GROMACS .gro file of C-alpha atoms in nm:
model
  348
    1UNK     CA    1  -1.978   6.674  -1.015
    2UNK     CA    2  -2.099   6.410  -0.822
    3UNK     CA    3  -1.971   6.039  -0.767
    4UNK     CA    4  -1.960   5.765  -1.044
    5UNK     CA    5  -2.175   5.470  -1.062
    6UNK     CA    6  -1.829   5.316  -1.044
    7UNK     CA    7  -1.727   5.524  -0.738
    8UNK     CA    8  -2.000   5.440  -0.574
    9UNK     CA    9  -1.974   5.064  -0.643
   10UNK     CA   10  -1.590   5.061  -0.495
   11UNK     CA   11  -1.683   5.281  -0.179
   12UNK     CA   12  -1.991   5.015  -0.118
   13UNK     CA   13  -1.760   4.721  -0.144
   14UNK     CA   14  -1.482   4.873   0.138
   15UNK     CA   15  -1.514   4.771   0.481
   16UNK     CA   16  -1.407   4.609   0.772
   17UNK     CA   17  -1.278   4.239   0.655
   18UNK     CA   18  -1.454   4.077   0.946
   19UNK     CA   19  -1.783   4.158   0.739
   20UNK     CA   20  -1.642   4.143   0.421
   21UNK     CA   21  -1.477   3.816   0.503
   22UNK     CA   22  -1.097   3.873   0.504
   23UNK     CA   23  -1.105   3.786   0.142
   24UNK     CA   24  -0.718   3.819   0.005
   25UNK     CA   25  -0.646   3.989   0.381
   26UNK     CA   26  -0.310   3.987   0.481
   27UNK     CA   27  -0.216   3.910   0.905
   28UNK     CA   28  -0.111   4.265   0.940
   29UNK     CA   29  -0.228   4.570   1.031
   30UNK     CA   30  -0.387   4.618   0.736
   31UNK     CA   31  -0.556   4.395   0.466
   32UNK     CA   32  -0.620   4.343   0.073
   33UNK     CA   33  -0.979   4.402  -0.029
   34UNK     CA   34  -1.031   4.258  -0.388
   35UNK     CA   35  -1.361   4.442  -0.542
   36UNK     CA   36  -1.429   4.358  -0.903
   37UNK     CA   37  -1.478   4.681  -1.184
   38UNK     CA   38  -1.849   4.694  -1.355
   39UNK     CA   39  -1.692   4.787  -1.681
   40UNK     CA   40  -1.433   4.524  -1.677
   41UNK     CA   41  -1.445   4.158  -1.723
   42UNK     CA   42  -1.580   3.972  -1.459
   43UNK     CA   43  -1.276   3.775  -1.366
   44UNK     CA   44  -1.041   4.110  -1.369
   45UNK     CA   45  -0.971   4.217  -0.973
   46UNK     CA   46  -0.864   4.542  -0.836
   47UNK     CA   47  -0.705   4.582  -0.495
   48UNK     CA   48  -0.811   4.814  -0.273
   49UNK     CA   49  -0.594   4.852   0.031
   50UNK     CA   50  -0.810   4.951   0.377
   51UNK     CA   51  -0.691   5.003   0.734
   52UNK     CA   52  -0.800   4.694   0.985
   53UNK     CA   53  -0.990   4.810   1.289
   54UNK     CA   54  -0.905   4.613   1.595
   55UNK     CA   55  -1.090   4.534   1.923
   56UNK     CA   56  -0.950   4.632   2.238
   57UNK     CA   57  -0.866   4.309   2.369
   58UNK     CA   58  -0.702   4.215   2.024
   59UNK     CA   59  -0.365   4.380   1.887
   60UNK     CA   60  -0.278   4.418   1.538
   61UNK     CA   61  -0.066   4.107   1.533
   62UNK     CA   62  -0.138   3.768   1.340
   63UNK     CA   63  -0.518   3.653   1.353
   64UNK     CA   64  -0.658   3.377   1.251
   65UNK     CA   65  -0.966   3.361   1.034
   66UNK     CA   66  -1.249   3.078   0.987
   67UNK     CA   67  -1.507   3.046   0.765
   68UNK     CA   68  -1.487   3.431   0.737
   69UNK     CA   69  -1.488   3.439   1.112
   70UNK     CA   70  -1.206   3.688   1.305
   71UNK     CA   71  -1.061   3.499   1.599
   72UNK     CA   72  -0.906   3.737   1.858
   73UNK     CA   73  -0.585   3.629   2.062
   74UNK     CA   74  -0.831   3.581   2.416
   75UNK     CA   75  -0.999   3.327   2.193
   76UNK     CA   76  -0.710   3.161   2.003
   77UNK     CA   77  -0.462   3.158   2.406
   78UNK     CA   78  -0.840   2.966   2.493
   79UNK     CA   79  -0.861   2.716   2.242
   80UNK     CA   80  -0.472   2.638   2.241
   81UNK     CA   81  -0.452   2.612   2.600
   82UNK     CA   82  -0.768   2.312   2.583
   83UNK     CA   83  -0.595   2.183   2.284
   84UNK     CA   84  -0.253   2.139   2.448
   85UNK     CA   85  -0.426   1.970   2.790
   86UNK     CA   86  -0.595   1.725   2.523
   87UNK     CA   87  -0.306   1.637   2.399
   88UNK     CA   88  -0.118   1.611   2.755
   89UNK     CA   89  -0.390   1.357   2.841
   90UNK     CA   90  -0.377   1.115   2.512
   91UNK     CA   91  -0.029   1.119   2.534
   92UNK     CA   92   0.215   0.885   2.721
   93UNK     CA   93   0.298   1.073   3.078
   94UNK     CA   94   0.689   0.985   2.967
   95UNK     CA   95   0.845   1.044   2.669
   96UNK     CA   96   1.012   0.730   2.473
   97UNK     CA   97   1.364   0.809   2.428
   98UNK     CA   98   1.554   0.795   2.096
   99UNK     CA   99   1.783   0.496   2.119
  100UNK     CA  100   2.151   0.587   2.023
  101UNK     CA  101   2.304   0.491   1.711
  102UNK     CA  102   2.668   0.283   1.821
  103UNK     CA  103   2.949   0.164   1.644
  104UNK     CA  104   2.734  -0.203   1.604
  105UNK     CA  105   2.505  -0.011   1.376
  106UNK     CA  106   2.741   0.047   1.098
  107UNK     CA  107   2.546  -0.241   0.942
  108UNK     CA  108   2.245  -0.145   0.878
  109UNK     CA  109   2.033  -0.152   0.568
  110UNK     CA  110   1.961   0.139   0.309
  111UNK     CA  111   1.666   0.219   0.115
  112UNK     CA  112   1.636   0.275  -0.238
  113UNK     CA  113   1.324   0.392  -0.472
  114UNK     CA  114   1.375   0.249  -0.810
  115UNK     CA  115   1.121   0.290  -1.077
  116UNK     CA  116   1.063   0.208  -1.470
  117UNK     CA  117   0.831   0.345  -1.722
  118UNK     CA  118   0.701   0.218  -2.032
  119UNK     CA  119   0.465   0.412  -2.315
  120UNK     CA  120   0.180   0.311  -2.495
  121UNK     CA  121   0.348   0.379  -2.840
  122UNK     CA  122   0.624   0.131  -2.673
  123UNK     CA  123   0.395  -0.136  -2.585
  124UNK     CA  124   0.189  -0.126  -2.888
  125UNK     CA  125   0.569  -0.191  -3.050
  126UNK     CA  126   0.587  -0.507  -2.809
  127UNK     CA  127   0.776  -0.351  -2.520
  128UNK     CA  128   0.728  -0.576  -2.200
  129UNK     CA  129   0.802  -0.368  -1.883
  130UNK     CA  130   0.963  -0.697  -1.724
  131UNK     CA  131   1.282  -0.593  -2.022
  132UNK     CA  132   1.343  -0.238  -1.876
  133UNK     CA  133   1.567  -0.204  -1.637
  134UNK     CA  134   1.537  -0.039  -1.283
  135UNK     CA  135   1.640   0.293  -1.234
  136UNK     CA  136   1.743   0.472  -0.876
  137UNK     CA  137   1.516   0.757  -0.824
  138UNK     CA  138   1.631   1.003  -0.553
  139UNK     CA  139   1.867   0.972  -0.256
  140UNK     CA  140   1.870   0.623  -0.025
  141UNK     CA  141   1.670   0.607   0.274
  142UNK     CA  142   1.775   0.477   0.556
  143UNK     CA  143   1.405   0.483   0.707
  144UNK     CA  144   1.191   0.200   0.588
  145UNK     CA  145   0.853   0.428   0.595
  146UNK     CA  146   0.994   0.732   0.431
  147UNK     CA  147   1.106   0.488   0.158
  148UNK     CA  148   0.785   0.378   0.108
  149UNK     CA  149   0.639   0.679   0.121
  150UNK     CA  150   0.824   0.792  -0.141
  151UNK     CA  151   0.796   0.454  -0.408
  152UNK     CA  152   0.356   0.582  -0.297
  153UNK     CA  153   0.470   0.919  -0.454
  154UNK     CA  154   0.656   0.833  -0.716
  155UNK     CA  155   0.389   0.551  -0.827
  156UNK     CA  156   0.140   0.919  -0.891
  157UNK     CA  157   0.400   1.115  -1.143
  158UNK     CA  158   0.576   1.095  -1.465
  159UNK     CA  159   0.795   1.319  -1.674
  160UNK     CA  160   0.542   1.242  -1.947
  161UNK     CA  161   0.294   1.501  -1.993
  162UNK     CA  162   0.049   1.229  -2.166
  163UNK     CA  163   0.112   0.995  -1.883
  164UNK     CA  164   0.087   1.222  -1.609
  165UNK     CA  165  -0.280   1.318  -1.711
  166UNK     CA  166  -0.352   1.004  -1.765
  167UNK     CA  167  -0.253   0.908  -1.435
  168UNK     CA  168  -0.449   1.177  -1.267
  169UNK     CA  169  -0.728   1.117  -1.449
  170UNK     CA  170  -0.730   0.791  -1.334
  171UNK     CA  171  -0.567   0.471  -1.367
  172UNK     CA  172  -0.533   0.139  -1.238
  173UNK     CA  173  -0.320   0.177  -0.873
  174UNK     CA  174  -0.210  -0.182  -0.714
  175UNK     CA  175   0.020  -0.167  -0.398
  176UNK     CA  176   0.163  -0.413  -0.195
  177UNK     CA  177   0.475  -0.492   0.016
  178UNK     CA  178   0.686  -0.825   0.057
  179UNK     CA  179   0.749  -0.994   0.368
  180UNK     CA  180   1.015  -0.743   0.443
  181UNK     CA  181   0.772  -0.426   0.440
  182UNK     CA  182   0.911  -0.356   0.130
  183UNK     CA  183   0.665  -0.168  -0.115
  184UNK     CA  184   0.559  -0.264  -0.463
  185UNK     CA  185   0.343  -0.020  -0.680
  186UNK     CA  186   0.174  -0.107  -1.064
  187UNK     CA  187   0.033   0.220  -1.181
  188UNK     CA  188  -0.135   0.104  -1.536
  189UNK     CA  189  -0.345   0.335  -1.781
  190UNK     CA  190  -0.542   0.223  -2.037
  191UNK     CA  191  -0.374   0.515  -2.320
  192UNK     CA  192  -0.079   0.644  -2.166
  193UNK     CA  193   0.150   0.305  -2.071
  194UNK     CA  194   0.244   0.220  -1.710
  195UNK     CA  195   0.462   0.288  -1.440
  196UNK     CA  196   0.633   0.060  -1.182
  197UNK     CA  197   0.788   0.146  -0.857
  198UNK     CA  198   0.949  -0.041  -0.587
  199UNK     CA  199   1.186  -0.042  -0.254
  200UNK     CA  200   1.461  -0.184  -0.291
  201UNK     CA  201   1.672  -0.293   0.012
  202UNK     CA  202   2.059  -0.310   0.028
  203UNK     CA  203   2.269  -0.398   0.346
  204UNK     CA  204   2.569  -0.190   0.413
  205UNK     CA  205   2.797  -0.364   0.622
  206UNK     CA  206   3.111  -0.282   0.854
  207UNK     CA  207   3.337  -0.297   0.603
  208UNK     CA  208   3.219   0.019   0.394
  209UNK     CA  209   3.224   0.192   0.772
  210UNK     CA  210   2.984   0.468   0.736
  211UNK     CA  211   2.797   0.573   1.023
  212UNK     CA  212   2.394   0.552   0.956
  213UNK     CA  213   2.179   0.858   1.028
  214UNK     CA  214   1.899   0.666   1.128
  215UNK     CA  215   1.551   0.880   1.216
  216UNK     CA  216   1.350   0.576   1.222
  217UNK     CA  217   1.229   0.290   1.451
  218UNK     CA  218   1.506   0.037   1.513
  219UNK     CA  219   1.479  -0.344   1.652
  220UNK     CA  220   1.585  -0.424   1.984
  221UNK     CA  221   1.924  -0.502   2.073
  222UNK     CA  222   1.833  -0.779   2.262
  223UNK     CA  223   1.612  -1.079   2.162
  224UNK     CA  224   1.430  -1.358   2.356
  225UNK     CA  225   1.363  -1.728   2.317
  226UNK     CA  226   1.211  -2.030   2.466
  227UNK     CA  227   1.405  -2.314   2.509
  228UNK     CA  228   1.314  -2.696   2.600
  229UNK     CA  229   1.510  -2.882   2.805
  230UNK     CA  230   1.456  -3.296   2.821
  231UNK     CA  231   1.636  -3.519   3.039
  232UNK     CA  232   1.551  -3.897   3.093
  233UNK     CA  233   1.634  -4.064   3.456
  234UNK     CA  234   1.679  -4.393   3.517
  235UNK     CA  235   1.804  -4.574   3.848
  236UNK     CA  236   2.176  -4.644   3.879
  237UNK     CA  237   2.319  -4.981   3.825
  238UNK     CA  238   2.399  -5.226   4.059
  239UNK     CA  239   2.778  -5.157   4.075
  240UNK     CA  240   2.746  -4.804   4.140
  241UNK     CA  241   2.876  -4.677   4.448
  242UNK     CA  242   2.544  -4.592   4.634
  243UNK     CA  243   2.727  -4.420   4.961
  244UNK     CA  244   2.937  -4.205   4.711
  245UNK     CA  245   2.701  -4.101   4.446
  246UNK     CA  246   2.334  -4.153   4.648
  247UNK     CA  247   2.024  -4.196   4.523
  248UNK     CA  248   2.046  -3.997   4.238
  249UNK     CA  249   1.892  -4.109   3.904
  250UNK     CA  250   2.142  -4.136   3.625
  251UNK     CA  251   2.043  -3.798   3.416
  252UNK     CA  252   2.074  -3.834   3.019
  253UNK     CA  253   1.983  -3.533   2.793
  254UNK     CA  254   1.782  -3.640   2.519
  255UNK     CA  255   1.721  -3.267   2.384
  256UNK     CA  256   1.805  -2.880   2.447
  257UNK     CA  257   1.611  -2.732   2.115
  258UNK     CA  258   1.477  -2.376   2.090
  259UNK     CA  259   1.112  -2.432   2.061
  260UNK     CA  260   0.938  -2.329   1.702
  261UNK     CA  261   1.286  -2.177   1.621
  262UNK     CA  262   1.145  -1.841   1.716
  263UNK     CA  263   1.259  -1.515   1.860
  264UNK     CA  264   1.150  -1.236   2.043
  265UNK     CA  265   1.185  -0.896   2.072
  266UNK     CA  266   0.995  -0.820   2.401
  267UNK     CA  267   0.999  -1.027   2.694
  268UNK     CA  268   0.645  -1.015   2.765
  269UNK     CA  269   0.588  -1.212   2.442
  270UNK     CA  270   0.823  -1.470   2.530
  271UNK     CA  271   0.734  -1.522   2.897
  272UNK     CA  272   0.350  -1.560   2.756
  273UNK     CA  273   0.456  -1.822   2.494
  274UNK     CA  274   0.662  -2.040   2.726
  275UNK     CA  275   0.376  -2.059   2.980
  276UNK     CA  276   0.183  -2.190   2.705
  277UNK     CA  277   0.391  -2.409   2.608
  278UNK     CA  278   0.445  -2.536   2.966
  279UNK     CA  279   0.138  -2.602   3.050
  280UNK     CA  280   0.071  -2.827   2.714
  281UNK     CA  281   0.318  -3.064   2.890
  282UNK     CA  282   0.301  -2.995   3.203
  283UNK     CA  283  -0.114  -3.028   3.291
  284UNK     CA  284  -0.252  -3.345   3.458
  285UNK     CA  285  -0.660  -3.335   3.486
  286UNK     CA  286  -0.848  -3.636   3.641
  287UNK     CA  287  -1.152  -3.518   3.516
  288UNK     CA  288  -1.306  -3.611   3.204
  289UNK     CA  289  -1.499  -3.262   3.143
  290UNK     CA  290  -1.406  -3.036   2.898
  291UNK     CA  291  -1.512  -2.780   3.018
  292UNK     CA  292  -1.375  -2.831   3.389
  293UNK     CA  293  -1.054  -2.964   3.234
  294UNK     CA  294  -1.061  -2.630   3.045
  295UNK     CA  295  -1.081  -2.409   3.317
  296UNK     CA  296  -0.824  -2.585   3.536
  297UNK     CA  297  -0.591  -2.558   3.255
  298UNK     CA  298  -0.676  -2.149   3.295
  299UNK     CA  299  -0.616  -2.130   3.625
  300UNK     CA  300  -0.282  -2.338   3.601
  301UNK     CA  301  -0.174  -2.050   3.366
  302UNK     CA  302  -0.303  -1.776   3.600
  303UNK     CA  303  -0.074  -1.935   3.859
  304UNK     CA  304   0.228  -1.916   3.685
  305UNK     CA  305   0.119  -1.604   3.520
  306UNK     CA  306   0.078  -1.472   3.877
  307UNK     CA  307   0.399  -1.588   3.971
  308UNK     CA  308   0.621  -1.423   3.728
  309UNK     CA  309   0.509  -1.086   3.802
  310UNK     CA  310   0.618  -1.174   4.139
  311UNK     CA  311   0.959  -1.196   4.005
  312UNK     CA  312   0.939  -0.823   3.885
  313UNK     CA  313   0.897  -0.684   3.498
  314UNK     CA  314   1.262  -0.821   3.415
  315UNK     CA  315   1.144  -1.197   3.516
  316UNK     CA  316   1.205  -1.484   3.307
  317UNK     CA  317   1.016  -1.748   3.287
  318UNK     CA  318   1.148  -2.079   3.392
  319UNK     CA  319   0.984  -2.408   3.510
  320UNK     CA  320   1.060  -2.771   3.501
  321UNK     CA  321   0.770  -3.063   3.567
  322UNK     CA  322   0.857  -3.446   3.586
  323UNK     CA  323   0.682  -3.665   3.361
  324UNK     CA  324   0.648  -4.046   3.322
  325UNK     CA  325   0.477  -4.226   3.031
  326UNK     CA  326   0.541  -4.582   3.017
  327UNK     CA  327   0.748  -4.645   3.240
  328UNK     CA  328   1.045  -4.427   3.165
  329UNK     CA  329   1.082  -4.091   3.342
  330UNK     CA  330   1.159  -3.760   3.207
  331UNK     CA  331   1.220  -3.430   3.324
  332UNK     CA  332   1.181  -3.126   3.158
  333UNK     CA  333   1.220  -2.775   3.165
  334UNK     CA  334   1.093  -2.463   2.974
  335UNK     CA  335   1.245  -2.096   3.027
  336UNK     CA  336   1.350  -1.822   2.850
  337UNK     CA  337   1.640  -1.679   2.735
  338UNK     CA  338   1.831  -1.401   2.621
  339UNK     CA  339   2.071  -1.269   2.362
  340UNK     CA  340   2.208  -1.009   2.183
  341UNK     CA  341   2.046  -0.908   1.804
  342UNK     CA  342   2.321  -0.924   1.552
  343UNK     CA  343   2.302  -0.731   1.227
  344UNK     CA  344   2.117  -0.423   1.073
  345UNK     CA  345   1.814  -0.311   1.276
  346UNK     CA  346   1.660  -0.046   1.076
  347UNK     CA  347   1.378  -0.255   0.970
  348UNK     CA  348   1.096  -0.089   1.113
   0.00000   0.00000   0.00000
């Protein structure tokens, strides 16, 4: 007898998964046709195994497949080799290198995902959220971003089935972070209740002397500043020795502040800032042109910028102009310093 309407409609359905394709193929030597039965339900499959027929630049190893596509290994070595030089040129031509984690780091902070739930059966009883308490979900982090990361995930699920479709459905998602990086997440639905979640940040210190496996960014070890200097000189008194001590002015320190009370952690930033900050006391213009007083004051920095790169990348600025304002005479002097960080430095 001869073939089936249903033969015929499984032989007319086998071929080479290129054409087919590679629907349900497998990245062996052979693939997993799926052709669907006329007498069976339209969502009922039956495989069909079928030997793959390779090229002769290809071999029967893994292939990858796009938009039906077959790519052989000449293409794919093509395409990675352009893709890798891409890379090579967006990327830095030196590697940074991971700092290493010393004995000072056994203070450092941890990272904790807490979260609280409440129903809509419990508020429509007069449950406040503010009244639960927080509850640790997970392990600690000692990475600031995968600790947000996971408060972001947590804010999306719920052990609730209601509340879990509700959320992905759709609710009302507010993030934020504190001035610590620290994220904050309100998930609120308008018939399932809401969900809170937030980072919470702990500092383990010396004492508990646990050594932190820290994968993420850490803050310098050293730290800049700009300090101010003022000194007011006056002329020696009469009585004063002139043939032992000179002409010298009589020096008295009025101040020795750190200006703004800040700190840096790159040089460059504090080197830039004390220029500025020099040349607010330190520039003289006769002219009474803005704009020409404007662009001397440019040029002034320019100078000094110029001249601190003359020093090398590890120069610090440090200058000291004379100034006299009704008839007393000052001297002072802005530079920056240096110092070490003290304290937990996984904050980034």
């Amino acid at each position: 007898s001869g073939p089936t309407g249903r033969d015929l409609a499984s032989r007319s359905n086998v071929g080479s998964p290129a054409r087919n394709g590679g629907f349900g193929s497998s990245f062996d030597g052979s693939s997993s046709l799926w052709t669907r039965e006329r007498n069976s339900s339209p969502f009922v499959y039956t495989p069909i195994t079928t030997e793959t027929k390779f090229h002769a630049d290809e071999t029967p190893g893994d292939r990858s497949t796009t938009a039906g596509k077959t790519m052989n290994d000449a293409a794919f070595r093509h395409y990675h080799s352009a893709l890798t030089e891409l890379h090579a040129e967006n990327s830095d031509s030196e590697g940074e290198l991971e700092e290493e984690v010393t004995d000072e780091d056994l203070c450092h902070f941890t990272y904790s995902v807490q979260r609280r739930e409440v129903s809509k059966e419990e508020l429509d009883e007069g449950v406040e959220l503010d009244e639960l308490q927080w509850v640790d979900c997970g392990h600690t982090f000692t990475n600031l971003h995968k600790a947000n990361a996971e408060a972001n995930r947590q804010s999306a699920i719920s052990n609730n089935p209601d509340t879990l479709a509700a959320l992905i459905d759709g609710g009302s998602l507010v993030r934020e972070r504190d001035g610590n990086g620290l994220v904050l997440a309100t998930h609120s639905t308008k018939d399932a209740g809401m969900i809170e979640v937030r980072v919470e940040r702990r500092l383990r210190t010396f004492k508990r002397g646990v050594r932190p496996n820290i994968d993420g960014g850490l803050v310098s070890r050293v730290v800049y500043s700009v300090r101010e200097r003022t000194v007011r000189l006056e002329s020696q008194d009469g009585d004063v020795d002139q043939e032992l001590f000179g002409e010298e002015p009589r020096r008295t320190l009025l101040a020795d502040v750190q200006v703004e009370e800040a700190t840096y952690s790159m040089l460059e930033l504090a080197n830039d800032f004390a220029i500025k900050h020099f040349v607010k006391k330190a520039f003289r213009s006769s002219s009474r042109n803005l704009d020409q007083r404007s662009l001397e004051e440019a040029q002034m920095r320019e100078q000094l910028m110029q001249a601190l790169h003359e020093d090398g990348e590890d120069g610090m600025f440090k200058r000291m102009v004379e100034i006299e304002r009704g008839g007393e005479k000052t001297e002072v002097e802005v530079s920056v310093t240096k110092g070490p960080f003290r304290g937990a430095r996984n904050m980034l």
